[in-house]
Every structure is written in structure tokens, then in C-alpha cells.
Coordinates of C-alpha atoms in Angstrom, one line a residue:
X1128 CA 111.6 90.0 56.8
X1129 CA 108.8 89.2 54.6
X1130 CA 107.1 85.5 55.1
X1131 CA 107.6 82.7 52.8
X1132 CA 103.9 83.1 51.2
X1133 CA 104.8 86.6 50.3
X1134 CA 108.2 86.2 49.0
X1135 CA 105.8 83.5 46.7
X1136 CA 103.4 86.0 45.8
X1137 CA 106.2 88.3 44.9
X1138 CA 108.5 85.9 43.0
X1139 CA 104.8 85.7 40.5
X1140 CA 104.6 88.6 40.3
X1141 CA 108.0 89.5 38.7
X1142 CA 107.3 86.4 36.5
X1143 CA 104.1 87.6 35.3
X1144 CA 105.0 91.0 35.3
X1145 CA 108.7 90.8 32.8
X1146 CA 106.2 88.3 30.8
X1147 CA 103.3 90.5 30.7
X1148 CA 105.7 93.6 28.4
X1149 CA 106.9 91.6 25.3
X1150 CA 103.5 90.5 25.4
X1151 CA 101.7 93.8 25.2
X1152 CA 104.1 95.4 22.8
X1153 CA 104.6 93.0 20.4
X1154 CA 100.7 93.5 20.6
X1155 CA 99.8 97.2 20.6
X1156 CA 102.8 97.3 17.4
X1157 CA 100.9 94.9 15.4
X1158 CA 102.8 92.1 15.9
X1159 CA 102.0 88.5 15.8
X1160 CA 103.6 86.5 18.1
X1161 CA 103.7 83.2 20.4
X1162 CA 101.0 82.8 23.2
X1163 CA 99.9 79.9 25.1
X1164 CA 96.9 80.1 22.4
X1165 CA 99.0 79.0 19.2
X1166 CA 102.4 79.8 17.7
X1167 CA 101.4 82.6 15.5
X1168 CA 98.5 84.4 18.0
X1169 CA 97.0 87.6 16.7
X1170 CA 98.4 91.3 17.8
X1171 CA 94.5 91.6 19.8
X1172 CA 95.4 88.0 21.4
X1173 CA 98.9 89.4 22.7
X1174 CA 98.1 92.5 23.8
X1175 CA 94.9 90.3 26.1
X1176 CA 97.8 88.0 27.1
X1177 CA 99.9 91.2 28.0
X1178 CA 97.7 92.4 30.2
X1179 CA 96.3 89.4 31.1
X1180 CA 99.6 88.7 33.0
X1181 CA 99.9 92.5 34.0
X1182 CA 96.4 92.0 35.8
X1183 CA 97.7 88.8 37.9
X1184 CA 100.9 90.9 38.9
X1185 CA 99.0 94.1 39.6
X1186 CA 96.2 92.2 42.0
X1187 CA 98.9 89.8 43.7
X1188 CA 101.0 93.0 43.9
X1189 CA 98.0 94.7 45.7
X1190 CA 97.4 91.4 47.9
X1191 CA 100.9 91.7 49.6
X1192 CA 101.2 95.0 49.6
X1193 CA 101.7 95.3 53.2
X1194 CA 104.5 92.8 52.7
X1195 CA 106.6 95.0 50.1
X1196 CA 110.1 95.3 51.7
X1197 CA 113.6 94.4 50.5
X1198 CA 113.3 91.0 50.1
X1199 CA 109.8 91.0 48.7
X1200 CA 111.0 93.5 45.5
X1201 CA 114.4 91.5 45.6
X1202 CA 112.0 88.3 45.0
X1203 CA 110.5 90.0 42.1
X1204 CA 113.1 91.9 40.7
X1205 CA 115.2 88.3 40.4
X1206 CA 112.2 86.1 39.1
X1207 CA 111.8 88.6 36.4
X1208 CA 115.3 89.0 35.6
X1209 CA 115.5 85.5 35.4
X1210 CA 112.2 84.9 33.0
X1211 CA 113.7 87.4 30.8
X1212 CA 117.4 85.9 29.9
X1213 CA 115.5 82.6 29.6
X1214 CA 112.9 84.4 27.4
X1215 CA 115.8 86.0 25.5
X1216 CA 117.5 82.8 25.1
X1217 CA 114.4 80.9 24.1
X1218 CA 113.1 83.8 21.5
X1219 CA 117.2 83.8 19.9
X1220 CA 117.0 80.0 18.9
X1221 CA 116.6 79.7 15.2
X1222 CA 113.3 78.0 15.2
X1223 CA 111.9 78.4 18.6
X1224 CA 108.5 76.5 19.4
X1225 CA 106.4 75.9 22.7
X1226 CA 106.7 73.0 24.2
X1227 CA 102.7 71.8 23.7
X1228 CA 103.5 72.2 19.8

């Protein structure tokens, strides 16, 4: 059983990680589309913000690596599933804008 800091470490990095792909694609297809920066960020800005979040999930990833067990992937698995139906959700609303906006 993994400790409570690593099931932490692992629940950020499924968050970053499902947040890090619509980033990058919507990026490296020449897509505009909604980053902390502003509502309308540029395809370079996403694809930074992509992997941006990728590199946080990758190094965190590699922090706890000796932790990876059942529970740790579990962790992750479930905080990305859950960022992406409330991504989906948010990104289906007819006029969707960040909170800060």
C-alpha cells in the first residue's frame, strides 16, 4: 500500500497528465484554444501549456516511482478520468469561459 503523499503525487499526476493532451493537440493542429493565459491562447501557447502540464506529470511520475503500485495508478487513472468528464462537460456548454474571465 502506497502512502498518503504518494497517492497525492499520483492523483496530480493524472490531473496534469488528461489536462496536458487536449492541450497539446489542440496545439500541434493549429488550434486556438483556452489556457490559463487568455480565452483564445495561440496554437504555440497550447502546445507550451500541453507540455507544460506533461512535464509536471512526467517529473512527479519519476519522483514516486518507487511508489507505483495498484493504488498509486488507480489514484491517477481516477483523477484523470474525473478531469476529463468535467473537462467534457465544461468544453460542451454553449459559451463556456474560465472563471478569472
Amino acid at each position: 500500500m502506497a502512502t498518503l503523499e504518494a497517492l497525492l503525487a499520483f492523483v496530480v499526476v493524472g490531473l496534469f497528465g488528461a489536462n496536458a493532451v487536449p492541450h497539446f493537440v489542440r496545439g500541434i493542429t493549429g488550434q486556438r484554444h483556452m489556457t490559463p493565459f487568455g480565452s483564445d491562447s495561440s496554437a504555440v501557447a497550447n502546445v507550451l501549456w500541453g507540455s507544460a502540464n506533461a512535464a509536471v506529470a512526467g517529473v512527479l511520475g519519476w519522483l514516486y516511482r518507487d511508489a507505483i503500485a495498484f493504488d498509486t495508478l488507480a489514484a491517477a487513472f481516477l483523477a484523470g478520468v474525473a478531469l476529463a468528464v468535467g473537462l467534457a462537460s465544461f468544453w460542451s456548454a454553449e459559451n463556456p469561459s474560465l472563471p478569472w474571465e
